């Protein structure tokens, strides 16, 4: 097995590796969230109470959108591509708006909102730490 650096690929720091693992963990959570929405919409979960044809219009729009957004975000995060976090942010913002600002329609879920905020803060912390680590590396070269 050859070393990645032999072929001109950049060496990945421990921080960058941890960031990739973070991406993968969030990707798995996104895929599970997407599967949950699909299970609700097709009537597998909750004894069919959340089946698509039984939902009010506002839930049909939100649930169908999130059933697509979450798996797409999961795939993007798993592949560690630039659009993965963007799609995740759209899906998370949708749930934050639903459960935070329209809780009379969608119900209040402060734990979910806190989880989304925690992921945003962790992601931002990783990005800032990687930025400064790269700046230090550039100055020492």
Rosetta silent file (secondary structure, phi, psi, omega in degrees, C-alpha in Angstrom):
SEQUENCE: XXXXXXXXXXXXXXXXXXXXXXXXXXXXXXXXXXXXXXXXXXXXXXXXXXXXXXXXXXXXXXXXXXXXXXXXXXXXXXXXXXXXXXXXXXXXXXXXXXXXXXXXXXXXXXXXXXXXXXXXXXXXXXXXXXXXXXXXXXXXX
SCORE:     score description
SCORE:     0.000 S_00000001
   1 L     0.000  129.286 -175.970    0.000    0.000    0.000 S_00000001
   2 L   -92.453  157.059  178.774    1.492    3.313   -1.035 S_00000001
   3 L   -76.289  139.683 -179.702    1.522    6.524    0.916 S_00000001
   4 H   -59.551  -34.381 -175.517   -0.975    9.183   -0.220 S_00000001
   5 H   -68.504  -21.541  179.028    1.745   11.832   -0.221 S_00000001
   6 H   -63.891  -29.686 -175.918    3.705    9.967   -2.911 S_00000001
   7 H   -98.557   15.056  176.911    1.025   10.824   -5.461 S_00000001
   8 L    84.417    0.935  178.451    0.839   14.528   -4.611 S_00000001
   9 L   -73.930  139.044 -178.764   -2.265   14.258   -2.435 S_00000001
  10 L   -67.491  148.104  176.954   -2.111   16.593    0.556 S_00000001
  11 L   -73.896  134.124 -179.423   -1.513   15.135    3.993 S_00000001
  12 L   -93.834  127.441  179.604   -4.638   15.221    6.164 S_00000001
  13 L   -76.425  168.220  177.172   -4.167   16.548    9.678 S_00000001
  14 H   -61.714  -38.752  178.345   -5.804   15.022   12.730 S_00000001
  15 H   -63.363  -43.299  178.578   -8.179   17.976   12.877 S_00000001
  16 H   -67.168  -37.132  176.243   -9.215   17.477    9.248 S_00000001
  17 H   -64.757  -42.608  177.210   -9.671   13.760    9.833 S_00000001
  18 H   -62.142  -37.355  178.203  -11.878   14.513   12.863 S_00000001
  19 H   -65.193  -40.069  176.591  -13.882   16.925   10.686 S_00000001
  20 H   -64.394  -41.207  177.148  -14.393   14.171    8.098 S_00000001
  21 H   -63.742  -41.438  175.961  -15.562   11.782   10.833 S_00000001
  22 H   -57.709  -45.781  176.260  -17.921   14.510   12.091 S_00000001
  23 H   -55.158  -45.897 -175.763  -19.319   14.805    8.555 S_00000001
  24 H   -67.521  -38.502  178.141  -19.914   11.061    8.428 S_00000001
  25 H   -64.445  -45.981  178.484  -21.651   10.947   11.812 S_00000001
  26 H   -65.316  -34.397  177.749  -23.986   13.779   10.841 S_00000001
  27 H   -61.292  -43.180  178.736  -24.542   12.045    7.482 S_00000001
  28 H   -63.385  -42.108  177.796  -25.790    8.908    9.238 S_00000001
  29 H   -62.322  -41.082  178.387  -28.130   11.004   11.394 S_00000001
  30 H   -63.121  -43.181  179.303  -29.440   12.740    8.256 S_00000001
  31 H   -63.542  -39.268  177.399  -30.102    9.421    6.528 S_00000001
  32 H   -65.638  -41.514  177.958  -31.962    8.168    9.599 S_00000001
  33 H   -61.826  -42.386  177.724  -34.011   11.392    9.712 S_00000001
  34 H   -63.395  -43.587  177.524  -34.872   10.962    6.041 S_00000001
  35 H   -63.115  -36.051  177.683  -35.866    7.334    6.555 S_00000001
  36 H   -63.084  -46.003  177.822  -38.028    8.384    9.493 S_00000001
  37 H   -62.451  -41.001  178.107  -39.898   10.896    7.352 S_00000001
  38 H   -64.501  -41.371  179.328  -40.360    8.298    4.612 S_00000001
  39 H   -62.465  -38.596  177.166  -41.601    5.727    7.135 S_00000001
  40 H   -66.383  -46.588 -174.603  -44.127    8.243    8.425 S_00000001
  41 H   -67.295  -31.738 -179.493  -45.287    9.284    4.965 S_00000001
  42 L   -94.898    1.491  172.017  -45.848    5.768    3.647 S_00000001
  43 L    90.891   10.993  179.423  -47.616    4.653    6.813 S_00000001
  44 L   -74.950  -43.224 -176.446  -45.056    2.279    8.328 S_00000001
  45 L   -91.774  158.124  176.358  -44.522    4.278   11.533 S_00000001
  46 H    52.901   37.715  175.979  -47.104    5.405   14.096 S_00000001
  47 H    54.307   31.920  176.919  -49.733    2.948   12.833 S_00000001
  48 H    79.119    5.219 -177.814  -50.205    4.949    9.638 S_00000001
  49 L   -64.631  -25.696 -178.224  -51.368    8.097   11.447 S_00000001
  50 L  -103.210   18.864  179.491  -48.815   10.198    9.512 S_00000001
  51 L   -58.267  142.946 -172.861  -49.586    8.719    6.122 S_00000001
  52 H   -53.278  -44.637 -176.193  -49.244   11.332    3.379 S_00000001
  53 H   -70.487  -13.218  179.606  -52.891   11.271    2.298 S_00000001
  54 H   -97.379   -8.225 -175.133  -54.049   11.865    5.885 S_00000001
  55 L   -81.702  150.121  170.269  -51.840   14.882    6.599 S_00000001
  56 L   -68.204  161.371 -173.534  -52.936   18.531    6.466 S_00000001
  57 H   -57.174  -43.129 -178.221  -51.432   20.514    3.578 S_00000001
  58 H   -62.625  -35.261  177.310  -48.775   22.288    5.659 S_00000001
  59 H   -75.250  -33.913  177.089  -47.456   18.934    6.908 S_00000001
  60 H   -59.469  -46.087 -178.973  -47.592   17.416    3.410 S_00000001
  61 H   -64.733  -49.268 -176.742  -45.318   20.165    2.093 S_00000001
  62 H   -66.240  -48.558 -175.757  -42.900   20.058    5.016 S_00000001
  63 H   -67.111  -41.099  179.158  -42.685   16.281    5.414 S_00000001
  64 H   -65.738  -40.464  178.286  -42.323   15.580    1.700 S_00000001
  65 H   -63.827  -45.997 -178.624  -39.607   18.230    1.386 S_00000001
  66 H   -70.608  -28.863  176.712  -37.698   16.934    4.397 S_00000001
  67 H   -64.842  -25.333  176.407  -38.056   13.326    3.234 S_00000001
  68 H   -92.115  -44.451 -175.540  -36.018   14.366    0.197 S_00000001
  69 H   -63.349  -44.270 -176.052  -33.685   16.932    1.782 S_00000001
  70 H   -61.177  -48.580  177.970  -32.416   14.770    4.663 S_00000001
  71 H   -64.629  -36.947  177.460  -31.139   11.856    2.562 S_00000001
  72 H   -63.227  -43.365  176.458  -29.597   14.248    0.007 S_00000001
  73 H   -61.138  -42.107  178.804  -27.844   16.113    2.835 S_00000001
  74 H   -60.515  -42.207  178.716  -26.667   12.787    4.234 S_00000001
  75 H   -64.981  -44.670  179.227  -25.161   11.756    0.912 S_00000001
  76 H   -63.484  -39.256  177.736  -23.438   15.111    0.511 S_00000001
  77 H   -70.237  -38.187  179.787  -22.029   14.999    4.023 S_00000001
  78 H   -63.485  -40.173 -179.998  -20.882   11.389    3.626 S_00000001
  79 L   -79.115   -7.564 -178.599  -19.017   12.270    0.452 S_00000001
  80 L    53.386   52.865  176.183  -17.620   15.382    2.197 S_00000001
  81 L  -106.498  161.329 -171.807  -18.546   17.612   -0.733 S_00000001
  82 H   -64.707  -28.978 -177.063  -19.230   21.330   -0.519 S_00000001
  83 H   -82.184  -14.457  179.529  -22.985   21.105   -1.152 S_00000001
  84 H   -58.399  -53.534  177.899  -23.589   18.597    1.681 S_00000001
  85 H   -63.315  -30.021  179.514  -23.481   21.137    4.525 S_00000001
  86 H   -66.508  -46.511  178.931  -25.559   23.556    2.451 S_00000001
  87 H   -65.727  -39.297  176.602  -28.367   21.033    1.975 S_00000001
  88 H   -58.903  -45.160 -178.267  -28.072   20.069    5.653 S_00000001
  89 H   -62.348  -38.419  177.560  -28.423   23.736    6.624 S_00000001
  90 H   -63.638  -45.796 -179.959  -31.549   24.111    4.466 S_00000001
  91 H   -65.602  -44.097  179.935  -33.142   21.028    6.054 S_00000001
  92 H   -65.203  -42.940  178.284  -32.135   22.054    9.581 S_00000001
  93 H   -62.341  -37.249  177.368  -33.347   25.616    9.051 S_00000001
  94 H   -60.542  -46.967  179.577  -36.646   24.231    7.786 S_00000001
  95 H   -68.340  -35.718  177.222  -37.130   22.202   10.964 S_00000001
  96 H   -63.282  -44.942  178.862  -36.032   25.117   13.153 S_00000001
  97 H   -64.769  -43.311 -179.830  -38.567   27.387   11.474 S_00000001
  98 H   -58.597  -53.753 -171.656  -41.278   24.715   11.668 S_00000001
  99 H   -88.453  -15.180  179.901  -40.841   23.878   15.343 S_00000001
 100 H   -97.730  -46.057 -174.652  -39.616   27.270   16.543 S_00000001
 101 H  -101.167  -23.369  178.860  -41.669   29.841   14.690 S_00000001
 102 L  -120.865   43.311 -177.006  -44.691   27.812   13.590 S_00000001
 103 H   -65.365  -20.767  176.469  -45.055   25.616   16.661 S_00000001
 104 H   -68.942  -26.656  178.003  -48.824   26.134   16.578 S_00000001
 105 H   -93.723  -40.789 -171.439  -48.869   24.185   13.279 S_00000001
 106 H  -108.230   -6.707 -176.822  -45.977   21.743   13.701 S_00000001
 107 L    86.850  153.911 -179.165  -45.609   21.416   17.447 S_00000001
 108 L   -90.191  133.259  177.910  -42.766   22.615   19.605 S_00000001
 109 L  -142.733   79.330 -176.097  -39.545   20.590   19.598 S_00000001
 110 H   -70.061  -27.064  177.347  -36.851   22.520   21.433 S_00000001
 111 H   -66.024  -41.802  177.218  -34.593   19.484   21.724 S_00000001
 112 H   -64.282  -43.349  178.302  -34.450   19.185   17.937 S_00000001
 113 H   -61.623  -44.714  178.956  -33.766   22.908   17.598 S_00000001
 114 H   -62.554  -38.158  178.435  -30.981   22.680   20.193 S_00000001
 115 H   -64.412  -43.544  178.344  -29.454   19.708   18.343 S_00000001
 116 H   -62.998  -43.651  179.287  -29.420   21.642   15.064 S_00000001
 117 H   -63.591  -40.190  178.932  -27.845   24.667   16.747 S_00000001
 118 H   -62.532  -41.032  178.893  -25.226   22.424   18.397 S_00000001
 119 H   -66.261  -40.978  177.090  -24.291   20.916   15.030 S_00000001
 120 H   -60.867  -43.823 -179.522  -23.993   24.386   13.465 S_00000001
 121 H   -65.999  -42.263  177.448  -21.733   25.491   16.320 S_00000001
 122 H   -63.414  -45.393  179.249  -19.576   22.351   16.070 S_00000001
 123 H   -59.652  -46.921  179.291  -19.319   22.688   12.305 S_00000001
 124 H   -62.028  -41.045  177.819  -18.374   26.362   12.632 S_00000001
 125 H   -61.319  -43.511  176.337  -15.824   25.517   15.317 S_00000001
 126 H   -60.452  -47.112 -177.153  -14.201   22.917   13.074 S_00000001
 127 H   -61.925  -43.084  179.759  -14.080   25.327   10.120 S_00000001
 128 H   -65.661  -45.155 -179.473  -12.509   28.101   12.216 S_00000001
 129 H   -62.492  -41.722  179.150   -9.978   25.721   13.800 S_00000001
 130 H   -65.941  -40.984  178.375   -8.983   24.297   10.391 S_00000001
 131 H   -58.248  -49.654 -178.438   -8.645   27.805    8.963 S_00000001
 132 H   -69.333  -34.334  177.316   -6.293   28.918   11.739 S_00000001
 133 H   -64.184  -40.089  178.363   -4.345   25.642   11.642 S_00000001
 134 H   -67.785  -37.766  177.623   -3.739   26.117    7.913 S_00000001
 135 H   -63.571  -41.094  178.531   -2.651   29.720    8.474 S_00000001
 136 H   -64.773  -42.511  179.206   -0.145   28.575   11.095 S_00000001
 137 H   -62.733  -39.888  179.321    1.139   25.865    8.729 S_00000001
 138 H   -66.407  -36.013 -178.793    1.529   28.392    5.901 S_00000001
 139 H   -73.755  -27.994 -178.429    3.473   30.777    8.148 S_00000001
 140 H   -85.260  -12.302 -179.691    5.839   28.043    9.328 S_00000001
 141 L   -78.784    0.000    0.000    6.711   26.879    5.800 S_00000001
